[in-house]
Short mmCIF file of C-alpha atoms in Angstrom, two decimals:
data_model
loop_
_atom_site.label_atom_id
_atom_site.label_comp_id
_atom_site.label_asym_id
_atom_site.label_seq_id
_atom_site.Cartn_x
_atom_site.Cartn_y
_atom_site.Cartn_z
CA UNK G 4 98.75 68.85 108.68
CA UNK G 5 100.47 65.64 109.55
CA UNK G 6 103.78 65.79 111.53
CA UNK G 7 106.06 63.66 109.59
CA UNK G 8 109.66 63.38 110.82
CA UNK G 9 112.72 64.50 109.28
CA UNK G 10 111.13 67.13 107.08
CA UNK G 11 112.18 70.71 106.21
CA UNK G 12 109.20 73.18 105.99
CA UNK G 13 109.96 76.45 104.16
CA UNK G 14 107.73 79.51 104.98
CA UNK G 15 108.14 82.42 102.88
CA UNK G 16 106.08 85.58 102.30
CA UNK G 17 105.99 88.23 99.71
CA UNK G 18 104.32 91.67 99.94
CA UNK G 19 102.84 90.56 103.28
CA UNK G 20 103.78 89.59 106.77
CA UNK G 21 104.08 85.42 107.10
CA UNK G 22 104.86 85.51 110.74
CA UNK G 23 101.28 84.19 111.56
CA UNK G 24 102.64 80.75 110.17
CA UNK G 25 105.66 80.96 112.68
CA UNK G 26 103.37 81.41 115.69
CA UNK G 27 101.12 78.62 114.18
CA UNK G 28 104.21 76.33 114.03
CA UNK G 29 105.34 77.07 117.52
CA UNK G 30 102.10 76.56 119.13
CA UNK G 31 101.48 73.45 116.83
CA UNK G 32 104.67 71.73 117.98
CA UNK G 33 104.39 72.71 121.70
CA UNK G 34 101.12 71.29 121.77
CA UNK G 35 102.43 68.00 120.13
CA UNK G 36 104.64 67.60 123.08
CA UNK G 37 107.73 68.22 120.94
CA UNK G 38 111.21 69.55 122.15
CA UNK G 39 111.29 72.85 120.32
CA UNK G 40 114.60 75.01 119.83
CA UNK G 41 113.46 78.39 118.50
CA UNK G 42 115.97 80.73 116.94
CA UNK G 43 114.14 84.04 117.36
CA UNK G 44 115.98 86.89 115.75
CA UNK G 45 112.97 89.35 114.82
CA UNK G 46 110.89 89.84 117.74
CA UNK G 47 111.16 89.50 121.89
CA UNK G 48 110.25 86.63 123.94
CA UNK G 49 107.35 88.55 125.38
CA UNK G 50 105.88 89.10 121.75
CA UNK G 51 106.08 85.46 120.81
CA UNK G 52 104.62 84.57 124.25
CA UNK G 53 101.66 86.98 123.92
CA UNK G 54 100.67 85.58 120.74
CA UNK G 55 101.41 82.11 121.93
CA UNK G 56 98.74 82.56 124.82
CA UNK G 57 96.16 83.43 122.33
CA UNK G 58 96.91 80.34 120.46
CA UNK G 59 96.85 78.23 123.61
CA UNK G 60 100.63 77.83 124.68
CA UNK G 61 102.53 79.30 127.45
CA UNK G 62 106.11 79.81 126.37
CA UNK G 63 107.30 80.78 129.83
CA UNK G 64 106.08 77.43 131.28
CA UNK G 65 107.43 75.69 128.23
CA UNK G 66 110.86 77.19 128.76
CA UNK G 67 110.87 76.44 132.33
CA UNK G 68 109.99 72.78 132.02
CA UNK G 69 112.79 72.43 129.31
CA UNK G 70 110.40 71.67 126.45
CA UNK G 71 111.51 75.13 124.59
CA UNK G 72 114.82 76.31 124.27
CA UNK G 73 114.49 80.12 123.10
CA UNK G 74 117.39 81.99 121.58
CA UNK G 75 116.11 85.67 122.00
CA UNK G 76 118.20 87.41 119.26
CA UNK G 77 117.25 90.89 120.25
CA UNK G 78 118.72 90.45 123.81
CA UNK G 79 121.39 87.90 123.56
CA UNK G 80 123.03 90.07 120.44
CA UNK G 81 123.72 92.48 123.08
CA UNK G 82 125.50 90.05 125.30
CA UNK G 83 127.93 89.29 122.44
CA UNK G 84 129.34 92.96 123.02
CA UNK G 85 129.15 93.52 126.64
CA UNK G 86 129.60 90.12 128.33
CA UNK G 87 132.84 88.27 128.38
CA UNK G 88 132.06 84.87 126.77
CA UNK G 89 134.26 81.52 127.46
CA UNK G 90 132.93 79.71 124.68
CA UNK G 91 131.87 81.30 121.10
CA UNK G 92 128.33 82.86 121.56
CA UNK G 93 125.77 81.60 118.96
CA UNK G 94 125.56 84.97 117.60
CA UNK G 95 129.34 85.28 117.62
CA UNK G 96 129.34 86.58 113.98
CA UNK G 97 128.03 89.94 115.12
CA UNK G 98 131.52 90.70 116.39
CA UNK G 99 133.53 89.50 113.51
CA UNK G 100 134.90 92.09 110.85
CA UNK G 101 134.86 89.45 108.14
CA UNK G 102 131.67 87.54 107.60
CA UNK G 103 132.53 84.12 108.88
CA UNK G 104 130.30 81.17 109.28
CA UNK G 105 127.41 80.16 111.41
CA UNK G 106 129.02 77.16 113.15
CA UNK G 107 128.48 78.54 116.66
CA UNK G 108 124.82 78.86 115.91
CA UNK G 109 124.56 75.52 114.74
CA UNK G 110 126.63 74.12 117.77
CA UNK G 111 123.98 75.85 119.98
CA UNK G 112 121.10 74.27 117.82
CA UNK G 113 122.67 70.55 118.17
CA UNK G 114 123.33 71.15 121.90
CA UNK G 115 119.74 72.51 122.60
CA UNK G 116 118.29 69.46 120.90
CA UNK G 117 120.47 66.46 121.86
CA UNK G 118 118.43 63.83 123.74
CA UNK G 119 118.89 64.10 127.42
CA UNK G 120 118.78 60.88 129.38
CA UNK G 121 117.63 61.95 132.79
CA UNK G 122 114.96 59.26 133.34
CA UNK G 123 112.13 61.64 132.69
CA UNK G 124 109.56 61.06 130.11
CA UNK G 125 111.23 61.91 126.58
CA UNK G 126 109.64 64.66 124.44
CA UNK G 127 108.63 63.72 120.95
CA UNK G 128 110.69 64.67 117.92
CA UNK G 129 112.82 67.55 118.24
CA UNK G 130 111.76 70.69 116.21
CA UNK G 131 114.10 73.48 115.12
CA UNK G 132 112.25 76.95 114.34
CA UNK G 133 113.97 79.87 112.89
CA UNK G 134 112.46 83.35 112.46
CA UNK G 135 113.77 84.55 110.32
CA UNK G 136 116.96 83.42 107.97
CA UNK G 137 116.67 86.70 105.86
CA UNK G 138 117.76 88.93 108.72
CA UNK G 139 121.13 86.84 108.69
CA UNK G 140 121.95 88.27 105.15
CA UNK G 141 121.06 91.74 106.35
CA UNK G 142 123.64 91.07 109.38
CA UNK G 143 126.34 90.43 107.07
CA UNK G 144 126.29 86.84 106.62
CA UNK G 145 126.99 85.41 103.13
CA UNK G 146 124.22 83.38 101.58
CA UNK G 147 126.69 80.39 101.34
CA UNK G 148 127.21 80.48 105.11
CA UNK G 149 123.53 80.50 105.83
CA UNK G 150 122.79 77.75 103.51
CA UNK G 151 125.77 75.89 105.24
CA UNK G 152 124.34 76.54 108.71
CA UNK G 153 120.84 75.05 107.36
CA UNK G 154 122.67 72.03 105.88
CA UNK G 155 124.35 71.14 109.02
CA UNK G 156 120.93 71.84 111.12
CA UNK G 157 119.39 69.31 108.56
CA UNK G 158 122.09 66.76 109.27
CA UNK G 159 121.67 67.18 112.85
CA UNK G 160 118.03 67.78 113.33
CA UNK G 161 116.25 65.90 110.48
CA UNK G 162 118.75 63.05 109.73
CA UNK G 163 120.41 62.15 112.96
CA UNK G 164 117.49 63.06 115.50
CA UNK G 165 114.77 62.25 112.80
CA UNK G 166 113.12 65.76 113.76
CA UNK G 167 111.72 68.60 111.68
CA UNK G 168 112.68 72.14 110.69
CA UNK G 169 110.66 75.13 109.90
CA UNK G 170 112.56 78.27 108.70
CA UNK G 171 110.97 81.46 107.48
CA UNK G 172 112.52 83.42 104.47
CA UNK G 173 111.24 86.71 103.03
CA UNK G 174 110.90 87.07 99.30
CA UNK G 175 112.14 90.32 97.94
CA UNK G 176 110.17 89.88 94.82
CA UNK G 177 111.10 92.65 92.60
CA UNK G 178 113.52 94.28 94.99
CA UNK G 179 116.37 92.21 93.03
CA UNK G 180 118.02 91.09 96.08
CA UNK G 181 120.25 88.35 94.42
CA UNK G 182 121.42 86.84 97.61
CA UNK G 183 118.14 86.47 99.03
CA UNK G 184 116.77 84.81 95.95
CA UNK G 185 119.60 82.38 96.05
CA UNK G 186 118.48 81.64 99.67
CA UNK G 187 114.97 81.20 99.08
CA UNK G 188 115.73 78.90 95.88
CA UNK G 189 118.50 76.89 97.72
CA UNK G 190 116.19 76.25 100.63
CA UNK G 191 113.43 75.67 98.31
CA UNK G 192 114.99 72.74 96.58
CA UNK G 193 115.79 71.02 99.99
CA UNK G 194 112.35 71.50 101.31
CA UNK G 195 109.68 68.88 101.49
CA UNK G 196 106.74 71.50 102.07
CA UNK G 197 106.72 75.09 100.95
CA UNK G 198 104.08 77.39 102.60
CA UNK G 199 104.06 80.93 100.57
CA UNK G 200 101.99 83.80 101.88
CA UNK G 201 101.38 86.35 99.37
CA UNK G 202 99.57 89.63 99.45
CA UNK G 203 96.72 90.12 97.20
CA UNK G 204 97.65 91.55 93.83
CA UNK G 205 94.89 94.17 94.06
CA UNK G 206 96.33 95.41 97.14
CA UNK G 207 95.14 95.63 100.80
CA UNK G 208 91.71 94.09 101.62
CA UNK G 209 89.86 94.12 105.18
CA UNK G 210 88.32 90.68 104.89
CA UNK G 211 91.08 88.90 102.86
CA UNK G 212 94.41 89.49 104.15
CA UNK G 213 96.52 87.35 101.76
CA UNK G 214 96.32 84.03 99.80
CA UNK G 215 98.64 80.93 101.09
CA UNK G 216 100.22 78.60 98.37
CA UNK G 217 101.02 75.33 99.47
CA UNK G 218 103.40 73.15 97.64
CA UNK G 219 104.31 69.62 98.56
CA UNK G 220 107.74 68.52 97.14
CA UNK G 221 109.56 65.32 97.27
CA UNK G 222 113.21 66.09 96.89
CA UNK G 223 114.32 62.47 96.14
CA UNK G 224 111.11 60.56 95.27
CA UNK G 225 110.32 59.85 91.58
CA UNK G 226 107.35 62.21 90.46
CA UNK G 227 105.14 59.84 88.92
CA UNK G 228 102.39 62.20 89.94
CA UNK G 229 103.43 65.87 89.95
CA UNK G 230 104.06 67.56 93.35
CA UNK G 231 100.79 68.65 94.84
CA UNK G 232 100.05 72.35 95.19
CA UNK G 233 97.01 74.14 96.56
CA UNK G 234 96.17 77.77 96.97
CA UNK G 235 93.85 79.26 99.65
CA UNK G 236 92.99 82.78 100.84
CA UNK G 237 93.11 83.65 104.53
CA UNK G 238 91.97 86.25 107.12
CA UNK G 239 93.95 86.47 110.15
CA UNK G 240 91.83 86.75 113.25
CA UNK G 241 92.37 87.36 116.85
CA UNK G 242 93.00 83.88 117.90
CA UNK G 243 92.94 81.93 114.61
CA UNK G 244 93.42 82.14 111.12
CA UNK G 245 90.46 81.19 108.79
CA UNK G 246 91.02 79.83 105.09
CA UNK G 247 88.93 79.46 102.19
CA UNK G 248 88.82 78.99 98.39
CA UNK G 249 89.97 81.90 96.14
CA UNK G 250 86.89 84.24 95.93
CA UNK G 251 85.02 82.54 98.53
CA UNK G 252 85.52 84.69 101.50
CA UNK G 253 82.27 84.96 103.58
CA UNK G 254 82.56 88.98 103.02
CA UNK G 255 82.10 88.77 99.25
CA UNK G 256 79.53 85.88 99.10
CA UNK Q 8 117.21 60.11 76.04
CA UNK Q 9 118.77 56.85 76.23
CA UNK Q 10 121.49 58.26 73.77
CA UNK Q 11 122.57 60.18 76.68
CA UNK Q 12 124.24 56.85 78.10
CA UNK Q 13 125.58 56.03 74.80
CA UNK Q 14 128.10 58.78 74.60
CA UNK Q 15 130.26 60.22 77.36
CA UNK Q 16 131.40 63.63 78.54
CA UNK Q 17 129.46 65.71 80.84
CA UNK Q 18 125.74 65.69 80.86
CA UNK Q 19 124.04 68.53 82.77
CA UNK Q 20 120.60 68.10 84.26
CA UNK Q 21 119.40 71.31 84.81
CA UNK Q 22 116.28 71.29 87.29
CA UNK Q 23 114.16 73.88 89.09
CA UNK Q 24 112.26 74.00 92.19
CA UNK Q 25 109.02 73.27 90.39
CA UNK Q 26 110.48 70.35 88.36
CA UNK Q 27 113.16 68.45 90.53
CA UNK Q 28 115.70 66.49 88.71
CA UNK Q 29 117.31 64.16 91.42
CA UNK Q 30 114.75 61.34 90.40
CA UNK Q 31 115.85 61.61 86.65
CA UNK Q 32 119.53 61.48 87.91
CA UNK Q 33 118.55 58.30 90.01
CA UNK Q 34 116.98 56.75 86.92
CA UNK Q 35 119.97 57.44 84.75
CA UNK Q 36 122.19 55.89 87.49
CA UNK Q 37 120.14 52.60 87.65
CA UNK Q 38 120.20 52.25 83.97
CA UNK Q 39 123.92 52.65 84.06
CA UNK Q 40 124.33 50.35 86.92
CA UNK Q 41 122.08 47.50 85.24
CA UNK Q 42 124.47 47.96 82.31
CA UNK Q 43 127.33 46.65 84.28
CA UNK Q 44 128.90 49.88 84.92
CA UNK Q 45 130.36 51.09 88.13
CA UNK Q 46 128.73 54.27 89.26
CA UNK Q 47 130.53 56.65 91.44
CA UNK Q 48 128.34 59.21 93.36
CA UNK Q 49 129.45 62.31 95.03
CA UNK Q 50 126.42 63.27 97.28
CA UNK Q 51 126.24 66.50 98.88
CA UNK Q 52 122.65 67.23 99.51
CA UNK Q 53 120.96 64.14 100.74
CA UNK Q 54 121.87 61.41 103.18
CA UNK Q 55 123.33 58.16 101.64
CA UNK Q 56 119.95 56.32 102.99
CA UNK Q 57 117.82 58.78 101.17
CA UNK Q 58 119.82 58.64 98.11
CA UNK Q 59 119.90 54.90 97.89
CA UNK Q 60 116.15 54.57 98.72
CA UNK Q 61 114.35 52.82 95.89
CA UNK Q 62 117.38 51.03 94.46
CA UNK Q 63 117.28 47.29 94.76
CA UNK Q 64 120.50 45.54 95.89
CA UNK Q 65 121.88 44.97 92.20
CA UNK Q 66 122.04 48.64 91.80
CA UNK Q 67 123.29 49.45 95.22
CA UNK Q 68 125.93 47.16 95.06
CA UNK Q 69 127.52 48.90 91.98
CA UNK Q 70 127.39 52.18 93.61
CA UNK Q 71 130.64 53.71 94.93
CA UNK Q 72 129.62 56.46 97.47
CA UNK Q 73 131.38 59.53 98.31
CA UNK Q 74 129.46 61.23 101.40
CA UNK Q 75 129.82 64.84 101.41
CA UNK Q 76 126.46 65.28 103.30
CA UNK Q 77 127.30 64.58 106.77
CA UNK Q 78 130.02 66.92 107.43
CA UNK Q 79 131.24 68.64 104.24
CA UNK Q 80 133.01 71.43 105.93
CA UNK Q 81 134.72 69.42 108.87
CA UNK Q 82 132.75 71.16 111.62
CA UNK Q 83 132.01 68.24 113.78
CA UNK Q 84 135.99 67.43 113.79
CA UNK Q 85 135.13 63.88 114.55
CA UNK Q 86 137.17 62.56 111.54
CA UNK Q 87 133.95 61.64 109.70
CA UNK Q 88 134.53 64.37 107.20
CA UNK Q 89 135.70 63.50 103.87
CA UNK Q 90 139.54 64.05 103.39
CA UNK Q 91 140.10 67.28 101.65
CA UNK Q 92 136.36 68.34 101.66
CA UNK Q 93 134.83 68.68 98.37
CA UNK Q 94 137.75 69.15 96.27
CA UNK Q 95 139.65 66.21 97.88
CA UNK Q 96 136.50 64.19 96.89
CA UNK Q 97 136.46 65.14 93.52
CA UNK Q 98 140.09 64.35 93.10
CA UNK Q 99 139.60 60.92 94.75
CA UNK Q 100 137.16 60.17 92.12
CA UNK Q 101 139.92 61.43 89.35
CA UNK Q 102 142.30 58.93 90.63
CA UNK Q 103 140.01 55.72 90.70
CA UNK Q 104 141.56 53.06 89.11
CA UNK Q 105 138.76 50.83 87.81
CA UNK Q 106 138.54 50.05 84.21
CA UNK Q 107 135.68 49.88 81.92
CA UNK Q 108 133.01 52.26 81.42
CA UNK Q 109 131.97 54.30 84.32
CA UNK Q 110 129.40 56.90 85.19
CA UNK Q 111 130.30 59.58 87.75
CA UNK Q 112 127.06 61.37 89.18
CA UNK Q 113 127.63 64.73 91.08
CA UNK Q 114 124.64 65.46 93.25
CA UNK Q 115 124.85 68.39 92.92
CA UNK Q 116 126.87 70.58 90.71
CA UNK Q 117 125.13 73.48 92.34
CA UNK Q 118 126.54 72.74 95.98
CA UNK Q 119 129.99 72.38 94.25
CA UNK Q 120 129.62 75.47 92.50
CA UNK Q 121 128.60 77.54 95.61
CA UNK Q 122 131.53 76.15 97.45
CA UNK Q 123 134.50 76.01 94.91
CA UNK Q 124 135.73 78.72 92.66
CA UNK Q 125 134.05 78.31 89.18
CA UNK Q 126 137.40 77.87 87.40
CA UNK Q 127 138.62 75.26 89.51
CA UNK Q 128 135.36 73.37 89.43
CA UNK Q 129 135.47 73.64 85.62
CA UNK Q 130 139.06 72.33 85.32
CA UNK Q 131 138.07 69.53 87.66
CA UNK Q 132 134.97 68.63 85.29
CA UNK Q 133 137.13 68.73 82.22
CA UNK Q 134 139.61 66.32 83.81
CA UNK Q 135 136.87 64.21 84.99
CA UNK Q 136 135.01 64.04 81.64
CA UNK Q 137 137.91 63.65 79.31
CA UNK Q 138 139.54 60.82 80.84
CA UNK Q 139 139.82 57.79 78.75
CA UNK Q 140 140.55 54.54 80.57
CA UNK Q 141 142.50 53.15 77.55
CA UNK Q 142 144.52 56.09 76.16
CA UNK Q 143 145.87 53.84 73.26
CA UNK Q 144 142.37 52.74 72.26
CA UNK Q 145 141.25 54.42 68.92
CA UNK Q 146 137.69 53.51 69.52
CA UNK Q 147 135.37 56.87 69.14
CA UNK Q 148 133.22 55.91 72.23
CA UNK Q 149 134.38 57.70 75.46
CA UNK Q 150 134.59 55.70 78.81
CA UNK Q 151 133.68 58.20 81.04
CA UNK Q 152 130.35 59.90 81.61
CA UNK Q 153 129.67 62.66 84.13
CA UNK Q 154 126.14 63.41 85.16
CA UNK Q 155 125.88 66.75 86.89
CA UNK Q 156 122.57 68.14 88.65
CA UNK Q 157 122.36 71.54 88.48
CA UNK Q 158 119.73 73.89 90.18
CA UNK Q 159 119.48 76.51 87.56
CA UNK Q 160 118.00 79.24 89.75
CA UNK Q 161 120.95 79.51 92.07
CA UNK Q 162 123.62 80.78 89.74
CA UNK Q 163 124.10 83.55 87.25
CA UNK Q 164 124.65 83.60 83.60
CA UNK Q 165 128.65 83.40 83.67
CA UNK Q 166 128.80 80.18 85.67
CA UNK Q 167 125.88 78.63 83.76
CA UNK Q 168 127.49 79.68 80.42
CA UNK Q 169 130.94 78.20 81.69
CA UNK Q 170 129.47 74.77 82.47
CA UNK Q 171 127.35 74.85 79.28
CA UNK Q 172 130.35 75.21 77.30
CA UNK Q 173 132.03 72.21 78.87
CA UNK Q 174 128.75 69.99 78.58
CA UNK Q 175 128.33 67.67 75.73
CA UNK Q 176 124.74 67.26 76.48
CA UNK Q 177 122.35 69.45 78.61
CA UNK Q 178 118.89 68.28 79.70
CA UNK Q 179 116.57 70.91 81.05
CA UNK Q 180 113.51 69.71 82.90
CA UNK Q 181 109.99 71.28 82.63
CA UNK Q 182 106.43 70.45 81.67
CA UNK Q 183 105.02 70.04 78.16
CA UNK Q 184 101.10 69.58 77.97
CA UNK Q 185 100.93 68.47 81.74
CA UNK Q 186 103.52 65.95 81.56
CA UNK Q 187 107.23 65.87 82.60
CA UNK Q 188 109.43 66.65 79.62
CA UNK Q 189 113.23 66.84 79.09
CA UNK Q 190 114.39 69.16 76.62
CA UNK Q 191 117.89 67.78 75.43
CA UNK Q 192 120.51 69.75 73.57
CA UNK Q 193 123.39 67.86 72.29
CA UNK Q 194 126.65 69.42 71.19
CA UNK Q 195 129.05 66.89 69.76
CA UNK Q 196 132.47 67.71 68.49
CA UNK Q 197 132.50 68.40 64.76
CA UNK Q 198 128.62 67.79 64.65
CA UNK Q 199 125.83 70.25 64.49
CA UNK Q 200 123.89 70.86 67.78
CA UNK Q 201 120.77 68.85 68.07
CA UNK Q 202 117.69 69.64 70.05
CA UNK Q 203 115.01 67.06 71.15
CA UNK Q 204 112.07 67.05 73.56
CA UNK Q 205 111.25 63.87 75.19
CA UNK Q 206 108.27 63.27 77.32
CA UNK Q 207 108.94 60.84 80.25
CA UNK Q 208 107.80 59.56 83.58
CA UNK Q 209 109.84 57.94 86.37
CA UNK Q 210 108.18 54.83 88.06
CA UNK Q 211 108.47 54.29 91.77
CA UNK Q 212 111.53 51.95 91.31
CA UNK Q 213 113.29 54.59 89.24
CA UNK Q 214 112.88 52.82 85.75
CA UNK Q 215 112.76 55.48 83.03
CA UNK Q 216 109.34 55.50 81.13
CA UNK Q 217 109.79 57.22 77.94
CA UNK Q 218 106.58 58.46 76.22
CA UNK Q 219 105.51 59.21 72.70
CA UNK Q 220 103.88 62.56 72.37
CA UNK Q 221 102.81 64.87 69.61
CA UNK Q 222 105.96 67.16 68.45
CA UNK Q 223 106.22 70.17 70.37
CA UNK Q 224 104.47 73.45 68.74
CA UNK Q 225 107.78 75.51 68.39
CA UNK Q 226 109.96 73.93 65.75
CA UNK Q 227 113.30 75.38 65.38
CA UNK Q 228 113.56 74.49 61.71
CA UNK Q 229 110.72 74.65 59.39
CA UNK Q 230 109.78 71.66 57.10
CA UNK Q 231 111.05 72.79 53.56
CA UNK Q 232 108.26 70.45 52.00
CA UNK Q 233 105.37 72.50 53.70
CA UNK Q 234 103.87 75.04 51.13
CA UNK Q 235 103.76 78.49 52.18
CA UNK Q 236 100.45 79.97 53.66
CA UNK Q 237 98.89 82.54 51.21
CA UNK Q 238 98.35 85.67 53.47
CA UNK Q 239 95.91 86.95 50.81
CA UNK Q 240 93.66 83.94 51.12
CA UNK Q 241 90.23 84.18 52.81
CA UNK Q 242 90.22 87.82 53.35
CA UNK Q 243 86.94 89.59 54.14
CA UNK Q 244 87.65 92.74 52.09
CA UNK Q 245 89.02 93.89 48.90
CA UNK Q 246 92.70 94.61 48.47
CA UNK Q 247 92.24 95.97 44.73
CA UNK Q 248 89.51 98.14 42.94
CA UNK Q 249 87.93 97.33 39.65
CA UNK Q 250 88.10 99.72 37.02
CA UNK Q 251 84.44 100.67 37.50
CA UNK Q 252 84.81 101.05 41.28
CA UNK Q 253 88.21 103.26 40.45
CA UNK Q 254 86.08 105.59 38.32
CA UNK Q 255 83.23 105.99 40.90
CA UNK Q 256 85.99 106.85 43.76
CA UNK Q 257 87.40 109.39 41.36
CA UNK Q 258 84.29 111.02 40.46
CA UNK Q 259 83.17 111.28 44.28
CA UNK Q 260 82.90 114.90 45.51
CA UNK Q 261 84.09 114.95 49.08
CA UNK Q 262 82.01 117.01 51.61
CA UNK Q 263 84.64 119.60 52.39
CA UNK Q 264 85.41 120.29 48.52
CA UNK Q 265 84.07 123.63 47.29
CA UNK Q 266 81.90 123.32 44.29
CA UNK Q 267 79.47 125.43 42.32
CA UNK Q 268 76.49 122.85 43.06
CA UNK Q 269 76.46 123.81 46.75
#
């Protein structure tokens, strides 16, 4: 997968856990020497670090050398309530009675990825990774507020800094979550690449964990040839993921 | 589809994740610009560079660009935000003083609908698309055309119906026999609504290539000259019995009937 600049990649999962894609992109961009801002709202730092080490990256060292800016949502959300803040905390919305906006979180991201001129070798293109956006809806943010946050991040990261964004949204499928559907569709319209991890329609399988639909989109370019899409099935292993064509799992051949 | 540019009023371009509509919007903008019209663009979703990409200088010089992408909500506080935000931008377009036919492109109506009350947006669209540059002119041709890009998965039936009622034309993008197609519904005052399906493709320079294709399978009106199909033709069984067959059937003794012979 080539790393084009200024692109938004949307990860979504339905009836399965798509977090393996988050771990892949985190290790991919760190290995590619990119400056990464990771808004991690779901798991702890150590969780991502343990998985990262299996994929060949050390998040602790990446953070210490300034390559990785890590917002650990689970830990810093407590700071919002128990520590006095001079400036608005990135997760300030947790304190507010009325669902406001995510401007403090956007300011945090912009500050984290702004170029630093300190004479050292610059990192390659900046990358924003968010795991995940659906939890913001669960925490009381309105869907328009989340879309506005992503809009401003696209302006800062994709347009101004020519970096990339990777965000994960869960698909509620038949749970009829209207706000989540609007979030997913709204982001889909803005995305250049959509990776959709789906559980198998027939249920759980030991040797095939799901299928991955890949849709390349060109939001502003003429579609003389239709957007390309591919579907693979996959099996998650300890240190990698193996992909194969539908029905071609080694276990069934 | 080129009739869309011959009449004014509001034209809704309804697209989906699978069938994006921005390239068709840009193709229609190019057509208008090359006809000598001035084109006002309110852009909320992509940067100006990305929007202008693919247009040559003839087209770009006729575009009046209102940038709501960079700082639509004035978060940066650098003064780059458009004064008054999205509503201010729409009002600025309403107050334009150019004469002659004009096309106004809203990219996108969905963004505006998510950030403005539906009633306010509908009132503004009504004001935009009903403007006549020459109030005293009795010519039936409207001078203002508003092209609105609408991502139909993002809105409920209420706002969609409200916008449909305002629109003179709705273009829904999809696929017909593997080819991009536009289903065009026109509603003109005092005329019957018309439906049309047009196959098309958009070239890399945003020229519109309309294609001939076989008529769609589902016709809203049957051809009165087509003879009706006889449902009893080519059956593999008899629907009626002959007299002999009826007599044989009536004289048949059924297994469960008691008779003196058994």
